[in-house]
N, CA and C of each residue as an Amber inpcrd file, in Angstrom:
protein
   243
 -33.3940000 -46.2810000  12.2130000 -32.5000000 -45.2980000  12.6960000
 -31.0990000 -45.8720000  12.9320000 -30.0720000 -45.2710000  12.3160000
 -28.7480000 -45.7990000  12.5530000 -27.9720000 -44.7280000  13.3900000
 -27.3190000 -45.1440000  14.4070000 -26.6000000 -44.1870000  15.2420000
 -25.1520000 -44.5440000  15.3430000 -24.8290000 -45.8430000  15.6170000
 -23.4710000 -46.3310000  15.6290000 -22.6500000 -45.8010000  16.7980000
 -23.1880000 -45.1470000  17.7490000 -22.6060000 -44.4920000  18.8590000
 -21.9840000 -45.5190000  19.8430000 -20.7820000 -45.2910000  20.1890000
 -20.1970000 -46.0530000  21.2800000 -19.1730000 -45.1970000  22.0060000
 -18.3770000 -45.7010000  22.9210000 -17.4880000 -44.8990000  23.7130000
 -16.3620000 -44.2610000  22.9640000 -16.0470000 -44.8340000  21.7410000
 -14.9350000 -44.4060000  20.9340000 -15.2570000 -43.7230000  19.7000000
 -16.6250000 -43.7430000  19.2480000 -16.9560000 -43.1940000  17.9740000
 -18.4110000 -42.7320000  18.0210000 -18.7130000 -41.7710000  17.1410000
 -20.1130000 -41.1920000  16.9770000 -20.1150000 -40.7660000  15.4910000
 -20.0790000 -41.8130000  14.5420000 -19.9470000 -41.4640000  13.2150000
 -21.0930000 -40.6430000  12.5920000 -22.2850000 -40.9100000  12.9500000
 -23.3890000 -40.2090000  12.3330000 -23.3480000 -38.6490000  12.7180000
 -22.9170000 -38.4050000  13.9740000 -22.7070000 -37.0040000  14.3720000
 -21.6430000 -36.3590000  13.5830000 -20.5870000 -37.0870000  13.2600000
 -19.5790000 -36.4960000  12.4190000 -20.0110000 -36.1070000  11.0380000
 -20.8780000 -37.0090000  10.4130000 -21.4190000 -36.6740000   9.1590000
 -22.2650000 -35.4230000   9.2630000 -23.0360000 -35.3520000  10.2860000
 -23.9920000 -34.1700000  10.4580000 -23.0970000 -32.9270000  10.6010000
 -22.0690000 -32.9960000  11.4180000 -21.1910000 -31.8360000  11.6640000
 -20.4710000 -31.3880000  10.3240000 -19.9710000 -32.4300000   9.5350000
 -19.3700000 -32.0180000   8.3440000 -20.3790000 -31.3800000   7.3020000
 -21.6180000 -31.9440000   7.3230000 -22.5730000 -31.3050000   6.4780000
 -22.9000000 -29.8400000   6.8410000 -22.9040000 -29.5960000   8.1200000
 -23.1570000 -28.1960000   8.6840000 -21.9570000 -27.3260000   8.2080000
 -20.7460000 -27.7890000   8.2070000 -19.6410000 -27.0260000   7.7990000
 -19.7330000 -26.7430000   6.3290000 -20.0200000 -27.6580000   5.5290000
 -20.2350000 -27.4950000   4.1120000 -21.3230000 -26.5150000   3.7770000
 -22.4220000 -26.6180000   4.4880000 -23.5300000 -25.7200000   4.2720000
 -23.2240000 -24.2990000   4.5860000 -22.4670000 -24.0240000   5.7200000
 -22.1840000 -22.7450000   6.2240000 -20.9090000 -22.0740000   5.6560000
 -19.8820000 -22.9630000   5.3190000 -18.6390000 -22.3760000   4.7970000
 -18.4770000 -22.6760000   3.3200000 -19.3010000 -23.5990000   2.7440000
 -19.1190000 -23.9360000   1.3360000 -18.0790000 -25.1240000   1.1200000
 -17.4660000 -25.5810000   2.1460000 -16.4970000 -26.6360000   2.0750000
 -15.6060000 -26.6410000   3.3130000 -14.7090000 -27.6490000   3.2890000
 -13.8190000 -27.8000000   4.4610000 -12.3870000 -27.7140000   4.0840000
 -12.1410000 -27.4670000   2.8100000 -10.7110000 -27.3990000   2.4090000
  -9.9770000 -26.1970000   3.1080000  -8.8090000 -26.4850000   3.6300000
  -8.1030000 -25.4440000   4.3220000  -8.6040000 -24.9980000   5.7450000
  -9.6780000 -25.7410000   6.1890000 -10.3500000 -25.3850000   7.3910000
  -9.3940000 -25.7500000   8.5870000  -9.3870000 -24.8600000   9.6200000
  -8.8070000 -25.1040000  10.8600000  -9.8420000 -25.0920000  11.9460000
  -9.9530000 -26.2100000  12.6900000 -10.9520000 -26.3070000  13.7790000
 -10.3360000 -26.4750000  15.1710000 -11.0070000 -26.0070000  16.1020000
 -10.5630000 -26.1590000  17.5190000 -11.6950000 -26.8620000  18.2780000
 -11.1810000 -27.6920000  19.1530000 -12.1720000 -28.3710000  20.0960000
 -11.6730000 -28.1250000  21.4720000 -12.4290000 -27.5330000  22.3910000
 -12.0560000 -27.2080000  23.7510000 -13.0370000 -27.8550000  24.6260000
 -12.6180000 -28.8060000  25.5030000 -13.4970000 -29.5160000  26.4020000
 -12.9040000 -30.8590000  26.8940000 -13.7210000 -31.7680000  27.2280000
 -13.3720000 -33.0740000  27.5930000 -12.6940000 -33.7660000  26.4170000
 -11.4700000 -34.0450000  26.3910000 -10.8070000 -34.5710000  25.2200000
 -10.7720000 -36.1150000  25.2380000 -11.3360000 -36.6960000  26.2380000
 -11.4060000 -38.1800000  26.2620000 -12.9110000 -38.6320000  26.0660000
 -13.3430000 -38.4540000  24.9000000 -14.7580000 -38.8950000  24.4960000
 -14.8230000 -39.1090000  23.0350000 -15.9440000 -39.6540000  22.6820000
 -16.1430000 -40.1640000  21.3350000 -16.3240000 -38.9910000  20.2860000
 -16.7700000 -37.8400000  20.7550000 -16.8840000 -36.6740000  19.7990000
 -15.4940000 -36.1220000  19.5340000 -14.6650000 -36.0350000  20.5390000
 -13.2990000 -35.5940000  20.2670000 -12.5500000 -36.5180000  19.2630000
 -12.6830000 -37.7740000  19.5690000 -12.0290000 -38.7880000  18.7730000
 -12.5030000 -38.7970000  17.3380000 -13.7780000 -38.6950000  17.1090000
 -14.2820000 -38.6850000  15.7360000 -13.9400000 -37.2900000  15.0550000
 -13.8510000 -36.2170000  15.7530000 -13.3940000 -35.0420000  15.1030000
 -11.9950000 -35.1350000  14.6230000 -11.1230000 -35.7710000  15.4540000
  -9.7400000 -35.9940000  15.1050000  -9.6120000 -36.9310000  13.8780000
 -10.4870000 -38.0510000  13.8620000 -10.4420000 -38.9990000  12.7890000
 -10.9480000 -38.2160000  11.3980000 -12.0630000 -37.4500000  11.6530000
 -12.5750000 -36.7430000  10.4670000 -11.5850000 -35.7940000   9.9150000
 -10.8230000 -35.1090000  10.7130000  -9.8340000 -34.1510000  10.1960000
  -8.7070000 -34.8740000   9.4100000  -8.3030000 -36.0510000   9.9670000
  -7.3710000 -36.8350000   9.2020000  -7.7890000 -37.3460000   7.9360000
  -9.0340000 -37.8640000   7.9150000  -9.6470000 -38.4270000   6.6510000
  -9.9510000 -37.3340000   5.5870000 -10.4470000 -36.2070000   6.1110000
 -10.8760000 -35.2800000   5.0760000  -9.8520000 -34.0980000   4.8190000
  -8.6830000 -34.1350000   5.4970000  -7.5630000 -33.3160000   5.2310000
  -7.6490000 -31.8170000   5.8320000  -8.3690000 -31.6340000   6.8990000
  -8.2810000 -30.3500000   7.5660000  -7.5650000 -30.4610000   8.8400000
  -7.2920000 -29.3810000   9.5170000  -6.4710000 -29.2700000  10.6980000
  -7.3840000 -29.1000000  11.9520000  -7.0930000 -29.8930000  12.9990000
  -7.8100000 -29.6880000  14.2400000  -6.8890000 -29.6120000  15.4050000
  -7.1310000 -28.7270000  16.3150000  -6.4430000 -28.6560000  17.5900000
  -7.4130000 -28.9870000  18.7190000  -7.0450000 -29.8890000  19.5960000
  -7.8790000 -30.2030000  20.7670000  -7.1930000 -29.7850000  22.0640000
  -7.9690000 -29.2090000  22.9910000  -7.4750000 -28.7330000  24.2710000
  -8.5230000 -28.9960000  25.3350000  -7.9450000 -29.3880000  26.5050000
  -8.9210000 -29.5620000  27.5660000  -8.1280000 -29.5600000  28.9020000
  -8.8030000 -29.8950000  29.9830000  -8.1230000 -29.9710000  31.2190000
  -6.8820000 -30.9220000  31.2880000  -5.9070000 -30.6000000  32.0360000
  -4.7400000 -31.4660000  32.0730000  -4.9180000 -32.6730000  32.9310000
  -6.0320000 -32.7810000  33.6080000  -6.2390000 -33.9480000  34.4960000
  -6.2270000 -35.2200000  33.6780000  -5.7390000 -36.3110000  34.3620000
  -5.5620000 -37.6020000  33.7300000  -6.8170000 -38.1730000  32.9660000
  -7.9610000 -37.9420000  33.5350000  -9.1820000 -38.3950000  32.9250000
  -9.7730000 -37.6800000  31.7320000  -9.0360000 -36.6200000  31.3070000
  -9.5040000 -35.7620000  30.3080000  -8.6370000 -35.8430000  28.9650000
  -7.4090000 -36.4860000  29.0530000  -6.5390000 -36.5270000  27.8990000
  -6.9970000 -37.4560000  26.8460000  -6.6610000 -37.1490000  25.6480000
  -6.8780000 -38.0260000  24.4870000  -6.1730000 -39.3530000  24.7190000
  -6.7970000 -40.4450000  24.4420000  -6.2020000 -41.7650000  24.6910000
  -5.1030000 -41.9460000  23.5750000  -3.9580000 -42.4100000  23.9150000
  -2.8370000 -42.6940000  23.0050000  -3.2360000 -43.5340000  21.8160000
  -4.0570000 -44.5320000  22.1130000  -4.4430000 -45.3890000  20.9480000
  -5.2060000 -44.6540000  19.8050000  -5.8950000 -43.5850000  20.2200000
  -6.6130000 -42.8050000  19.1770000  -5.6250000 -41.9400000  18.4240000
  -4.6560000 -41.4180000  19.1370000  -3.5710000 -40.6830000  18.4610000
  -2.9130000 -41.5170000  17.4350000  -2.5890000 -42.7460000  17.7870000
  -1.9020000 -43.7370000  16.9080000  -2.7750000 -44.0290000  15.6830000
  -4.1030000 -44.2340000  16.0240000  -4.9950000 -44.4720000  14.8670000
  -5.0710000 -43.3380000  13.8740000  -5.0700000 -42.1660000  14.3820000
  -5.0790000 -40.9310000  13.5400000  -3.8520000 -40.8460000  12.7420000
  -2.6900000 -41.1800000  13.2480000  -1.4580000 -41.1620000  12.5750000
  -1.4820000 -42.1720000  11.4380000  -2.1930000 -43.2680000  11.5430000
  -2.2710000 -44.3200000  10.4880000  -3.2810000 -43.8710000   9.4080000
  -4.1900000 -42.9770000   9.7120000  -5.1810000 -42.5660000   8.7290000
  -4.4740000 -41.6120000   7.7150000
């Protein structure tokens, strides 16, 4: 079993999520996705990375409290992708 889960990434979950999108929508081209919740976690970060790599748009929103914001290093990483 391969999981590769850590505090900053959950790549196997992203592959499963993308497969679900393809199965239900027929593809991800032109897709716009929204994530609402705790923005400082591996799922949010990998959804952001996936959107950058696969070419679809994602908006993330969550509580304005300091412990819930996307870490700046992840934003920079996504800009480089």
